[in-house]
PDB file of C-alpha atoms in Angstrom:
ATOM      1  CA  MET A  29     -17.000 101.876-114.612  1.00 78.00           C
ATOM      2  CA  ASN A  30     -16.813 105.525-115.229  1.00 86.00           C
ATOM      3  CA  GLN A  31     -14.937 107.200-118.111  1.00 89.00           C
ATOM      4  CA  LYS A  32     -11.929 107.866-115.974  1.00 87.00           C
ATOM      5  CA  GLU A  33     -11.646 104.072-115.016  1.00 86.00           C
ATOM      6  CA  ILE A  34     -12.315 103.103-118.708  1.00 84.00           C
ATOM      7  CA  ARG A  35      -9.577 105.491-119.927  1.00 86.00           C
ATOM      8  CA  ALA A  36      -7.200 104.202-117.323  1.00 86.00           C
ATOM      9  CA  GLU A  37      -7.944 100.595-118.385  1.00 83.00           C
ATOM     10  CA  LEU A  38      -7.353 101.423-122.068  1.00 83.00           C
ATOM     11  CA  GLU A  39      -4.214 103.172-121.249  1.00 86.00           C
ATOM     12  CA  GLY A  40      -2.970 100.135-119.456  1.00 82.00           C
ATOM     13  CA  MET A  41      -3.908  97.885-122.495  1.00 80.00           C
ATOM     14  CA  ARG A  42      -2.046 100.359-124.692  1.00 83.00           C
ATOM     15  CA  ILE A  43       1.174 100.130-122.430  1.00 84.00           C
ATOM     16  CA  ASN A  44       0.969  96.497-122.393  1.00 80.00           C
ATOM     17  CA  ALA A  45       0.588  96.256-126.256  1.00 82.00           C
ATOM     18  CA  PHE A  46       3.514  98.571-126.603  1.00 81.00           C
ATOM     19  CA  ASN A  47       5.819  96.495-124.140  1.00 83.00           C
ATOM     20  CA  ASN A  48       4.579  92.987-125.238  1.00 82.00           C
ATOM     21  CA  ASN A  49       5.134  93.991-128.964  1.00 82.00           C
ATOM     22  CA  LYS A  50       8.957  94.142-128.246  1.00 84.00           C
ATOM     23  CA  LEU A  51       8.926  90.655-126.790  1.00 83.00           C
ATOM     24  CA  ILE A  52       6.877  88.580-129.231  1.00 85.00           C
ATOM     25  CA  PRO A  53       7.648  87.754-132.828  1.00 84.00           C
ATOM     26  CA  SER A  54       5.997  89.532-135.664  1.00 73.00           C
ATOM     27  CA  ASN A  55       2.476  88.386-136.443  1.00 61.00           C
ATOM     28  CA  LYS A  56       3.266  88.215-140.220  1.00 74.00           C
ATOM     29  CA  ILE A  57       2.875  84.468-140.739  1.00 84.00           C
ATOM     30  CA  ASP A  58       0.962  82.876-143.326  1.00 84.00           C
ATOM     31  CA  LEU A  59      -0.274  79.315-142.203  1.00 87.00           C
ATOM     32  CA  GLY A  60      -1.941  78.397-145.425  1.00 83.00           C
ATOM     33  CA  SER A  61      -5.499  77.924-143.638  1.00 83.00           C
ATOM     34  CA  SER A  62      -7.887  80.808-142.947  1.00 88.00           C
ATOM     35  CA  ARG A  63      -8.985  78.929-139.895  1.00 89.00           C
ATOM     36  CA  LEU A  64      -5.386  78.671-138.470  1.00 92.00           C
ATOM     37  CA  ASN A  65      -4.547  82.246-139.592  1.00 91.00           C
ATOM     38  CA  LEU A  66      -7.701  83.459-137.634  1.00 94.00           C
ATOM     39  CA  LEU A  67      -6.802  81.577-134.515  1.00 95.00           C
ATOM     40  CA  TYR A  68      -3.235  82.871-134.666  1.00 93.00           C
ATOM     41  CA  GLN A  69      -4.415  86.478-134.964  1.00 92.00           C
ATOM     42  CA  GLU A  70      -6.734  86.097-132.002  1.00 94.00           C
ATOM     43  CA  LEU A  71      -3.868  84.297-130.036  1.00 95.00           C
ATOM     44  CA  HIS A  72      -1.539  87.273-131.122  1.00 92.00           C
ATOM     45  CA  GLN A  73      -3.988  89.705-129.752  1.00 91.00           C
ATOM     46  CA  LEU A  74      -4.322  88.209-126.365  1.00 93.00           C
ATOM     47  CA  VAL A  75      -0.622  88.033-126.057  1.00 92.00           C
ATOM     48  CA  LEU A  76      -0.017  91.616-127.196  1.00 90.00           C
ATOM     49  CA  PHE A  77      -2.549  92.999-124.737  1.00 89.00           C
ATOM     50  CA  GLY A  78      -1.241  90.830-121.849  1.00 90.00           C
ATOM     51  CA  PHE A  79      -4.180  88.579-121.245  1.00 90.00           C
ATOM     52  CA  GLY A  80      -1.888  85.729-119.738  1.00 91.00           C
ATOM     53  CA  ASN A  81      -4.355  82.990-118.684  1.00 93.00           C
ATOM     54  CA  ALA A  82      -6.500  83.321-121.973  1.00 94.00           C
ATOM     55  CA  SER A  83      -3.235  83.466-123.978  1.00 95.00           C
ATOM     56  CA  ILE A  84      -2.065  80.221-122.394  1.00 96.00           C
ATOM     57  CA  VAL A  85      -5.447  78.395-123.043  1.00 95.00           C
ATOM     58  CA  MET A  86      -5.557  79.708-126.526  1.00 96.00           C
ATOM     59  CA  CYS A  87      -2.046  78.499-127.200  1.00 96.00           C
ATOM     60  CA  GLY A  88      -3.253  74.900-126.351  1.00 96.00           C
ATOM     61  CA  VAL A  89      -6.382  75.407-128.912  1.00 96.00           C
ATOM     62  CA  PHE A  90      -3.947  76.683-131.453  1.00 96.00           C
ATOM     63  CA  LEU A  91      -1.506  73.992-131.200  1.00 96.00           C
ATOM     64  CA  GLU A  92      -4.153  71.269-131.291  1.00 94.00           C
ATOM     65  CA  ALA A  93      -5.707  72.904-134.425  1.00 93.00           C
ATOM     66  CA  LEU A  94      -2.241  73.037-136.151  1.00 93.00           C
ATOM     67  CA  LEU A  95      -1.569  69.372-135.513  1.00 93.00           C
ATOM     68  CA  LYS A  96      -5.109  68.411-136.779  1.00 91.00           C
ATOM     69  CA  GLU A  97      -4.651  70.587-139.871  1.00 89.00           C
ATOM     70  CA  ILE A  98      -1.261  68.630-140.659  1.00 89.00           C
ATOM     71  CA  LEU A  99      -2.976  65.476-140.139  1.00 89.00           C
ATOM     72  CA  PHE A 100      -5.882  66.436-142.330  1.00 86.00           C
ATOM     73  CA  ILE A 101      -3.471  67.552-145.305  1.00 86.00           C
ATOM     74  CA  LYS A 102      -1.499  64.280-144.856  1.00 86.00           C
ATOM     75  CA  GLY A 103      -4.784  62.396-145.059  1.00 85.00           C
ATOM     76  CA  HIS A 104      -4.733  60.904-141.504  1.00 78.00           C
ATOM     77  CA  TYR A 105      -7.448  62.795-139.831  1.00 61.00           C
ATOM     78  CA  ASP A 106     -10.877  61.113-139.478  1.00 66.00           C
ATOM     79  CA  TYR A 107     -13.581  63.660-138.868  1.00 56.00           C
ATOM     80  CA  LYS A 108     -15.915  60.933-137.340  1.00 55.00           C
ATOM     81  CA  ARG A 109     -13.341  60.041-134.704  1.00 71.00           C
ATOM     82  CA  LYS A 110     -13.206  62.391-131.723  1.00 81.00           C
ATOM     83  CA  MET A 111      -9.661  63.568-131.450  1.00 87.00           C
ATOM     84  CA  ASP A 112      -8.333  65.698-128.602  1.00 90.00           C
ATOM     85  CA  PHE A 113      -4.877  67.400-128.026  1.00 93.00           C
ATOM     86  CA  TYR A 114      -3.387  64.063-126.814  1.00 93.00           C
ATOM     87  CA  LEU A 115      -4.407  62.074-129.784  1.00 92.00           C
ATOM     88  CA  ALA A 116      -3.446  64.866-132.305  1.00 92.00           C
ATOM     89  CA  ILE A 117       0.048  64.638-130.840  1.00 94.00           C
ATOM     90  CA  LYS A 118       0.272  60.998-130.983  1.00 93.00           C
ATOM     91  CA  GLU A 119      -1.201  60.853-134.482  1.00 90.00           C
ATOM     92  CA  CYS A 120       1.324  63.634-135.692  1.00 90.00           C
ATOM     93  CA  LYS A 121       4.374  61.822-134.087  1.00 92.00           C
ATOM     94  CA  GLN A 122       5.741  60.753-137.540  1.00 90.00           C
ATOM     95  CA  TYR A 123       5.867  64.455-138.632  1.00 89.00           C
ATOM     96  CA  LEU A 124       7.636  65.692-135.475  1.00 90.00           C
ATOM     97  CA  LEU A 125      11.119  65.510-134.297  1.00 89.00           C
ATOM     98  CA  LYS A 126      11.577  63.699-130.991  1.00 94.00           C
ATOM     99  CA  LYS A 127      12.152  66.970-129.115  1.00 93.00           C
ATOM    100  CA  GLN A 128       8.982  68.638-130.591  1.00 92.00           C
ATOM    101  CA  TYR A 129       6.914  65.454-129.725  1.00 95.00           C
ATOM    102  CA  ASP A 130       8.231  65.655-126.357  1.00 96.00           C
ATOM    103  CA  ASP A 131       7.805  69.568-125.950  1.00 96.00           C
ATOM    104  CA  LEU A 132       4.039  69.267-127.028  1.00 96.00           C
ATOM    105  CA  HIS A 133       3.379  66.432-124.547  1.00 95.00           C
ATOM    106  CA  TYR A 134       4.950  68.691-121.775  1.00 95.00           C
ATOM    107  CA  ILE A 135       2.954  71.602-122.914  1.00 96.00           C
ATOM    108  CA  ARG A 136      -0.277  69.469-122.896  1.00 96.00           C
ATOM    109  CA  THR A 137       0.238  67.985-119.354  1.00 93.00           C
ATOM    110  CA  ILE A 138       2.261  70.686-117.421  1.00 91.00           C
ATOM    111  CA  ILE A 139       0.805  73.962-118.935  1.00 92.00           C
ATOM    112  CA  ARG A 140      -2.234  73.552-121.030  1.00 93.00           C
ATOM    113  CA  ASN A 141      -4.258  71.149-119.049  1.00 91.00           C
ATOM    114  CA  PRO A 142      -3.822  72.879-115.606  1.00 90.00           C
ATOM    115  CA  TYR A 143      -4.724  76.214-117.226  1.00 89.00           C
ATOM    116  CA  GLN A 144      -7.634  74.958-119.325  1.00 88.00           C
ATOM    117  CA  HIS A 145      -9.158  73.211-116.161  1.00 86.00           C
ATOM    118  CA  HIS A 146      -8.017  75.821-113.759  1.00 82.00           C
ATOM    119  CA  ASN A 147      -6.085  73.080-111.633  1.00 83.00           C
ATOM    120  CA  LEU A 148      -4.051  75.396-109.284  1.00 79.00           C
ATOM    121  CA  LYS A 149      -2.831  72.493-107.390  1.00 79.00           C
ATOM    122  CA  GLN A 150      -1.131  71.182-110.394  1.00 83.00           C
ATOM    123  CA  LEU A 151       0.181  74.640-111.312  1.00 81.00           C
ATOM    124  CA  PHE A 152       1.690  75.273-107.867  1.00 78.00           C
ATOM    125  CA  GLY A 153       2.638  71.824-106.851  1.00 76.00           C
ATOM    126  CA  GLU A 154       3.634  71.757-103.071  1.00 74.00           C
ATOM    127  CA  ILE A 155       3.030  75.525-102.716  1.00 73.00           C
ATOM    128  CA  ASN A 156       0.234  75.899-100.171  1.00 69.00           C
ATOM    129  CA  PHE A 157      -1.588  79.181 -99.505  1.00 66.00           C
ATOM    130  CA  LYS A 158      -2.075  78.823 -95.750  1.00 63.00           C
ATOM    131  CA  GLY A 159      -3.892  82.239 -95.035  1.00 58.00           C
ATOM    132  CA  VAL A 160      -3.197  84.922 -92.784  1.00 58.00           C
ATOM    133  CA  LYS A 161      -4.016  86.304 -89.173  1.00 58.00           C
ATOM    134  CA  VAL A 162      -6.248  89.419 -89.106  1.00 59.00           C
ATOM    135  CA  ASN A 163      -8.217  91.260 -86.589  1.00 59.00           C
ATOM    136  CA  LYS A 164     -11.941  91.388 -87.713  1.00 61.00           C
ATOM    137  CA  LEU A 165     -14.021  94.145 -86.372  1.00 62.00           C
ATOM    138  CA  GLY A 166     -15.383  93.465 -83.050  1.00 60.00           C
ATOM    139  CA  VAL A 167     -13.710  90.153 -82.702  1.00 57.00           C
ATOM    140  CA  SER A 168     -10.776  89.742 -80.435  1.00 58.00           C
ATOM    141  CA  PRO A 169      -8.065  88.465 -80.393  1.00 59.00           C
ATOM    142  CA  VAL A 170      -6.643  87.871 -83.905  1.00 55.00           C
ATOM    143  CA  LYS A 171      -8.546  85.161 -86.063  1.00 56.00           C
ATOM    144  CA  ASP A 172      -7.010  82.847 -88.525  1.00 56.00           C
ATOM    145  CA  ILE A 173      -8.407  83.250 -92.023  1.00 53.00           C
ATOM    146  CA  SER A 174      -7.796  80.333 -94.312  1.00 54.00           C
ATOM    147  CA  SER A 175      -6.716  80.490 -97.982  1.00 51.00           C
ATOM    148  CA  ASN A 176     -10.246  79.306 -98.790  1.00 54.00           C
ATOM    149  CA  GLU A 177     -11.484  82.525 -97.322  1.00 54.00           C
ATOM    150  CA  LEU A 178      -8.722  84.630 -98.684  1.00 55.00           C
ATOM    151  CA  ARG A 179      -8.529  83.616-102.361  1.00 64.00           C
ATOM    152  CA  PRO A 180      -6.483  86.857-103.615  1.00 68.00           C
ATOM    153  CA  LEU A 181      -3.184  85.207-102.445  1.00 73.00           C
ATOM    154  CA  GLU A 182      -3.914  82.449-104.970  1.00 76.00           C
ATOM    155  CA  THR A 183      -4.942  84.984-107.699  1.00 78.00           C
ATOM    156  CA  ILE A 184      -1.848  86.954-107.255  1.00 80.00           C
ATOM    157  CA  ALA A 185       0.519  83.819-107.334  1.00 81.00           C
ATOM    158  CA  LYS A 186      -1.360  82.737-110.575  1.00 84.00           C
ATOM    159  CA  LEU A 187      -1.207  86.046-112.355  1.00 84.00           C
ATOM    160  CA  ARG A 188       2.682  85.969-111.702  1.00 85.00           C
ATOM    161  CA  CYS A 189       2.728  82.323-113.045  1.00 86.00           C
ATOM    162  CA  ASP A 190       0.820  83.519-116.015  1.00 90.00           C
ATOM    163  CA  ALA A 191       3.065  86.488-116.701  1.00 88.00           C
ATOM    164  CA  GLU A 192       6.207  84.081-116.674  1.00 90.00           C
ATOM    165  CA  THR A 193       4.470  81.376-118.996  1.00 92.00           C
ATOM    166  CA  PHE A 194       2.443  83.127-121.653  1.00 93.00           C
ATOM    167  CA  ILE A 195       5.003  85.016-123.782  1.00 92.00           C
ATOM    168  CA  PRO A 196       7.583  82.095-123.942  1.00 94.00           C
ATOM    169  CA  LEU A 197       4.610  79.647-124.896  1.00 96.00           C
ATOM    170  CA  PHE A 198       3.477  81.999-127.579  1.00 95.00           C
ATOM    171  CA  ARG A 199       7.057  82.218-129.171  1.00 94.00           C
ATOM    172  CA  TYR A 200       7.048  78.424-129.045  1.00 95.00           C
ATOM    173  CA  CYS A 201       3.815  78.422-130.737  1.00 94.00           C
ATOM    174  CA  HIS A 202       4.897  81.051-133.368  1.00 93.00           C
ATOM    175  CA  TYR A 203       8.028  79.064-134.318  1.00 92.00           C
ATOM    176  CA  THR A 204       6.335  75.743-134.518  1.00 92.00           C
ATOM    177  CA  ALA A 205       3.558  77.170-136.642  1.00 91.00           C
ATOM    178  CA  LYS A 206       6.123  78.858-138.883  1.00 89.00           C
ATOM    179  CA  LYS A 207       8.171  75.882-139.191  1.00 87.00           C
ATOM    180  CA  HIS A 208       5.429  73.440-140.002  1.00 84.00           C
ATOM    181  CA  SER A 209       3.547  76.046-142.400  1.00 81.00           C
ATOM    182  CA  LYS A 210       6.502  75.923-144.690  1.00 78.00           C
ATOM    183  CA  ARG A 211       6.796  72.141-144.373  1.00 78.00           C
ATOM    184  CA  TYR A 212       3.188  70.973-144.506  1.00 71.00           C
ATOM    185  CA  LEU A 213       0.525  73.880-144.829  1.00 62.00           C
ATOM    186  CA  ILE A 214       1.549  76.007-147.623  1.00 56.00           C
ATOM    187  CA  ASN A 215       0.691  75.039-151.053  1.00 53.00           C
ATOM    188  CA  LYS A 216       0.474  71.383-149.941  1.00 49.00           C
ATOM    189  CA  LYS A 217      -3.261  70.842-150.598  1.00 46.00           C
TER     190      LYS A 217
END
């Protein structure tokens, strides 16, 4: 990258931050745990600068850490046992409203898992990227190029999917964290 490209990239990030700042809640939130506060700040920065895929994956990491912190404070978390997001949700059920419990399962299965494991089939469902017909140099007539050869179509669709998902998901994380920090995390140790 030359200096002109770097400046253009930084300007794009500045514009993203300016625009996204209007769409997301304030980052002034105390979660009572330096680990959670750090994760939240990293997540906030990813969202602010418009890193959709990374924001979505980090939302899953953050929600899992939040649930584990609640369990630890309530004395339910056993560090010797391997606990993933699914088990954290299950173990935290008694501290969640039914809707929150259902929302977290939805986020885990429909959003977080496909993003974390880059499962485009699960993200797009029945949408299939067939490919296009193009003239290749020196080849006549028109040749089919499958979507396996032409991955940018998937990439563009995924970027649009990211853009529609990451800010609402961050808002959910913010309000969930804010609610549970007041209830369980602040001055409860």
